[in-house]
Amino acid sequence: KNERVFVWTLRLTPELWTVNLRHRTQVIYHHDISLIVMMLDLRPDHVVIEAGTGSGSLSHSLIRAIAPYGHLFTYDFHKERAQQARKDFDDHDIGEHVTVTHADVVSKGFGLE
């Protein structure tokens, strides 16, 4: 058959990208992550505390920078997001380098003495 089909291609914008993300968290891209890791001068024996696990994108890069001897403590106030991050870290064989905690660190702090 000779049917006409129309396809509209939209230029990807930050707004379109954000509304299509599974979790609506702030996305940090790799060029920014690289700068963060460099400015923190992370090494394989460092301990890092992260507030806001989100999608786990930054967490993965932090773990790669501090493994095999370092450890990441990451906190997220959203219970399901924290549970999904724990599963992702375990599925990606980096779970031993990270402790995921469901907590609101803004109002209650990190629970460290």
PDB file of C-alpha atoms in Angstrom:
ATOM      1  CA  LYS A   1       0.000   0.000   0.000  1.00  0.00           C
ATOM      2  CA  ASN A   2       0.994   3.564  -0.529  1.00  0.00           C
ATOM      3  CA  GLU A   3       0.119   5.133   2.821  1.00  0.00           C
ATOM      4  CA  ARG A   4       1.423   8.420   4.084  1.00  0.00           C
ATOM      5  CA  VAL A   5       2.919   8.407   7.546  1.00  0.00           C
ATOM      6  CA  PHE A   6       4.025  11.544   9.284  1.00  0.00           C
ATOM      7  CA  VAL A   7       6.660  11.560  11.976  1.00  0.00           C
ATOM      8  CA  TRP A   8       7.499  14.640  13.984  1.00  0.00           C
ATOM      9  CA  THR A   9      11.016  14.781  15.319  1.00  0.00           C
ATOM     10  CA  LEU A  10      11.500  17.019  18.314  1.00  0.00           C
ATOM     11  CA  ARG A  11      14.848  18.386  19.306  1.00  0.00           C
ATOM     12  CA  LEU A  12      15.727  17.025  22.717  1.00  0.00           C
ATOM     13  CA  THR A  13      15.503  19.711  25.341  1.00  0.00           C
ATOM     14  CA  PRO A  14      16.174  19.566  29.074  1.00  0.00           C
ATOM     15  CA  GLU A  15      12.426  19.855  29.642  1.00  0.00           C
ATOM     16  CA  LEU A  16      11.597  16.851  27.421  1.00  0.00           C
ATOM     17  CA  TRP A  17      14.403  14.815  28.936  1.00  0.00           C
ATOM     18  CA  THR A  18      13.247  15.541  32.492  1.00  0.00           C
ATOM     19  CA  VAL A  19       9.610  14.601  31.920  1.00  0.00           C
ATOM     20  CA  ASN A  20      10.681  11.295  30.366  1.00  0.00           C
ATOM     21  CA  LEU A  21      12.982  10.202  33.191  1.00  0.00           C
ATOM     22  CA  ARG A  22      11.737   7.336  35.290  1.00  0.00           C
ATOM     23  CA  HIS A  23      12.564   9.236  38.483  1.00  0.00           C
ATOM     24  CA  ARG A  24      12.275  12.962  38.569  1.00  0.00           C
ATOM     25  CA  THR A  25      15.626  13.657  40.181  1.00  0.00           C
ATOM     26  CA  GLN A  26      18.322  16.104  39.218  1.00  0.00           C
ATOM     27  CA  VAL A  27      20.434  14.473  36.531  1.00  0.00           C
ATOM     28  CA  ILE A  28      24.168  15.118  36.663  1.00  0.00           C
ATOM     29  CA  TYR A  29      25.936  14.408  33.389  1.00  0.00           C
ATOM     30  CA  HIS A  30      29.382  12.838  33.030  1.00  0.00           C
ATOM     31  CA  HIS A  31      31.267  16.036  32.214  1.00  0.00           C
ATOM     32  CA  ASP A  32      29.963  17.492  35.496  1.00  0.00           C
ATOM     33  CA  ILE A  33      30.601  14.252  37.381  1.00  0.00           C
ATOM     34  CA  SER A  34      34.193  14.244  36.165  1.00  0.00           C
ATOM     35  CA  LEU A  35      34.691  17.759  37.506  1.00  0.00           C
ATOM     36  CA  ILE A  36      33.120  16.818  40.863  1.00  0.00           C
ATOM     37  CA  VAL A  37      35.378  13.772  41.239  1.00  0.00           C
ATOM     38  CA  MET A  38      38.440  15.788  40.265  1.00  0.00           C
ATOM     39  CA  MET A  39      37.645  18.709  42.599  1.00  0.00           C
ATOM     40  CA  LEU A  40      37.092  16.302  45.498  1.00  0.00           C
ATOM     41  CA  ASP A  41      40.451  14.704  44.692  1.00  0.00           C
ATOM     42  CA  LEU A  42      38.930  11.266  45.339  1.00  0.00           C
ATOM     43  CA  ARG A  43      41.244   8.314  45.855  1.00  0.00           C
ATOM     44  CA  PRO A  44      40.695   4.544  46.272  1.00  0.00           C
ATOM     45  CA  ASP A  45      40.757   4.744  50.075  1.00  0.00           C
ATOM     46  CA  HIS A  46      38.448   7.710  50.674  1.00  0.00           C
ATOM     47  CA  VAL A  47      35.128   7.666  52.499  1.00  0.00           C
ATOM     48  CA  VAL A  48      32.384   9.801  50.930  1.00  0.00           C
ATOM     49  CA  ILE A  49      28.983  10.848  52.275  1.00  0.00           C
ATOM     50  CA  GLU A  50      26.370  11.715  49.647  1.00  0.00           C
ATOM     51  CA  ALA A  51      23.037  13.411  50.375  1.00  0.00           C
ATOM     52  CA  GLY A  52      20.497  12.512  47.695  1.00  0.00           C
ATOM     53  CA  THR A  53      21.150   9.202  45.956  1.00  0.00           C
ATOM     54  CA  GLY A  54      18.600   9.928  43.239  1.00  0.00           C
ATOM     55  CA  SER A  55      19.130   7.766  40.175  1.00  0.00           C
ATOM     56  CA  GLY A  56      22.534   6.650  41.439  1.00  0.00           C
ATOM     57  CA  SER A  57      24.418   8.090  38.481  1.00  0.00           C
ATOM     58  CA  LEU A  58      26.796  10.190  40.576  1.00  0.00           C
ATOM     59  CA  SER A  59      26.987   7.404  43.169  1.00  0.00           C
ATOM     60  CA  HIS A  60      28.285   4.935  40.585  1.00  0.00           C
ATOM     61  CA  SER A  61      31.067   7.319  39.585  1.00  0.00           C
ATOM     62  CA  LEU A  62      31.963   8.092  43.197  1.00  0.00           C
ATOM     63  CA  ILE A  63      32.205   4.374  43.949  1.00  0.00           C
ATOM     64  CA  ARG A  64      34.406   3.815  40.892  1.00  0.00           C
ATOM     65  CA  ALA A  65      36.747   6.583  42.118  1.00  0.00           C
ATOM     66  CA  ILE A  66      37.053   5.310  45.711  1.00  0.00           C
ATOM     67  CA  ALA A  67      36.987   1.527  45.172  1.00  0.00           C
ATOM     68  CA  PRO A  68      38.361  -0.942  46.128  1.00  0.00           C
ATOM     69  CA  TYR A  69      39.269   0.347  49.609  1.00  0.00           C
ATOM     70  CA  GLY A  70      36.947   3.332  50.050  1.00  0.00           C
ATOM     71  CA  HIS A  71      33.282   3.444  50.938  1.00  0.00           C
ATOM     72  CA  LEU A  72      30.276   5.554  49.959  1.00  0.00           C
ATOM     73  CA  PHE A  73      27.508   6.341  52.438  1.00  0.00           C
ATOM     74  CA  THR A  74      24.533   7.620  50.456  1.00  0.00           C
ATOM     75  CA  TYR A  75      21.217   8.886  51.815  1.00  0.00           C
ATOM     76  CA  ASP A  76      17.875   9.468  50.114  1.00  0.00           C
ATOM     77  CA  PHE A  77      14.599  10.631  51.678  1.00  0.00           C
ATOM     78  CA  HIS A  78      12.566   8.688  49.101  1.00  0.00           C
ATOM     79  CA  LYS A  79      12.258   5.086  50.336  1.00  0.00           C
ATOM     80  CA  GLU A  80      11.601   3.424  46.968  1.00  0.00           C
ATOM     81  CA  ARG A  81      14.470   5.324  45.330  1.00  0.00           C
ATOM     82  CA  ALA A  82      16.835   4.181  48.086  1.00  0.00           C
ATOM     83  CA  GLN A  83      15.655   0.579  47.675  1.00  0.00           C
ATOM     84  CA  GLN A  84      16.088   0.715  43.887  1.00  0.00           C
ATOM     85  CA  ALA A  85      19.569   2.193  44.254  1.00  0.00           C
ATOM     86  CA  ARG A  86      20.559  -0.622  46.659  1.00  0.00           C
ATOM     87  CA  LYS A  87      19.311  -3.176  44.107  1.00  0.00           C
ATOM     88  CA  ASP A  88      21.165  -1.439  41.257  1.00  0.00           C
ATOM     89  CA  PHE A  89      24.427  -1.323  43.222  1.00  0.00           C
ATOM     90  CA  ASP A  90      24.126  -5.019  44.059  1.00  0.00           C
ATOM     91  CA  ASP A  91      23.196  -5.905  40.466  1.00  0.00           C
ATOM     92  CA  HIS A  92      26.270  -4.009  39.238  1.00  0.00           C
ATOM     93  CA  ASP A  93      28.571  -5.801  41.713  1.00  0.00           C
ATOM     94  CA  ILE A  94      29.537  -2.653  43.604  1.00  0.00           C
ATOM     95  CA  GLY A  95      27.233  -3.118  46.599  1.00  0.00           C
ATOM     96  CA  GLU A  96      30.090  -3.912  48.970  1.00  0.00           C
ATOM     97  CA  HIS A  97      31.428  -0.370  48.491  1.00  0.00           C
ATOM     98  CA  VAL A  98      28.227   1.460  49.412  1.00  0.00           C
ATOM     99  CA  THR A  99      25.806   1.804  52.317  1.00  0.00           C
ATOM    100  CA  VAL A 100      22.390   3.093  51.253  1.00  0.00           C
ATOM    101  CA  THR A 101      20.212   4.691  53.935  1.00  0.00           C
ATOM    102  CA  HIS A 102      16.645   5.911  53.694  1.00  0.00           C
ATOM    103  CA  ALA A 103      16.668   9.153  55.704  1.00  0.00           C
ATOM    104  CA  ASP A 104      15.878  12.850  55.464  1.00  0.00           C
ATOM    105  CA  VAL A 105      19.292  14.350  56.179  1.00  0.00           C
ATOM    106  CA  VAL A 106      18.035  17.915  55.737  1.00  0.00           C
ATOM    107  CA  SER A 107      15.801  17.738  58.799  1.00  0.00           C
ATOM    108  CA  LYS A 108      17.528  14.969  60.802  1.00  0.00           C
ATOM    109  CA  GLY A 109      21.156  15.072  59.739  1.00  0.00           C
ATOM    110  CA  PHE A 110      23.343  12.090  58.897  1.00  0.00           C
ATOM    111  CA  GLY A 111      23.035  10.448  62.309  1.00  0.00           C
ATOM    112  CA  LEU A 112      26.775  10.657  62.861  1.00  0.00           C
ATOM    113  CA  GLU A 113      28.240  11.485  66.237  1.00  0.00           C
TER     114      GLU A 113
END
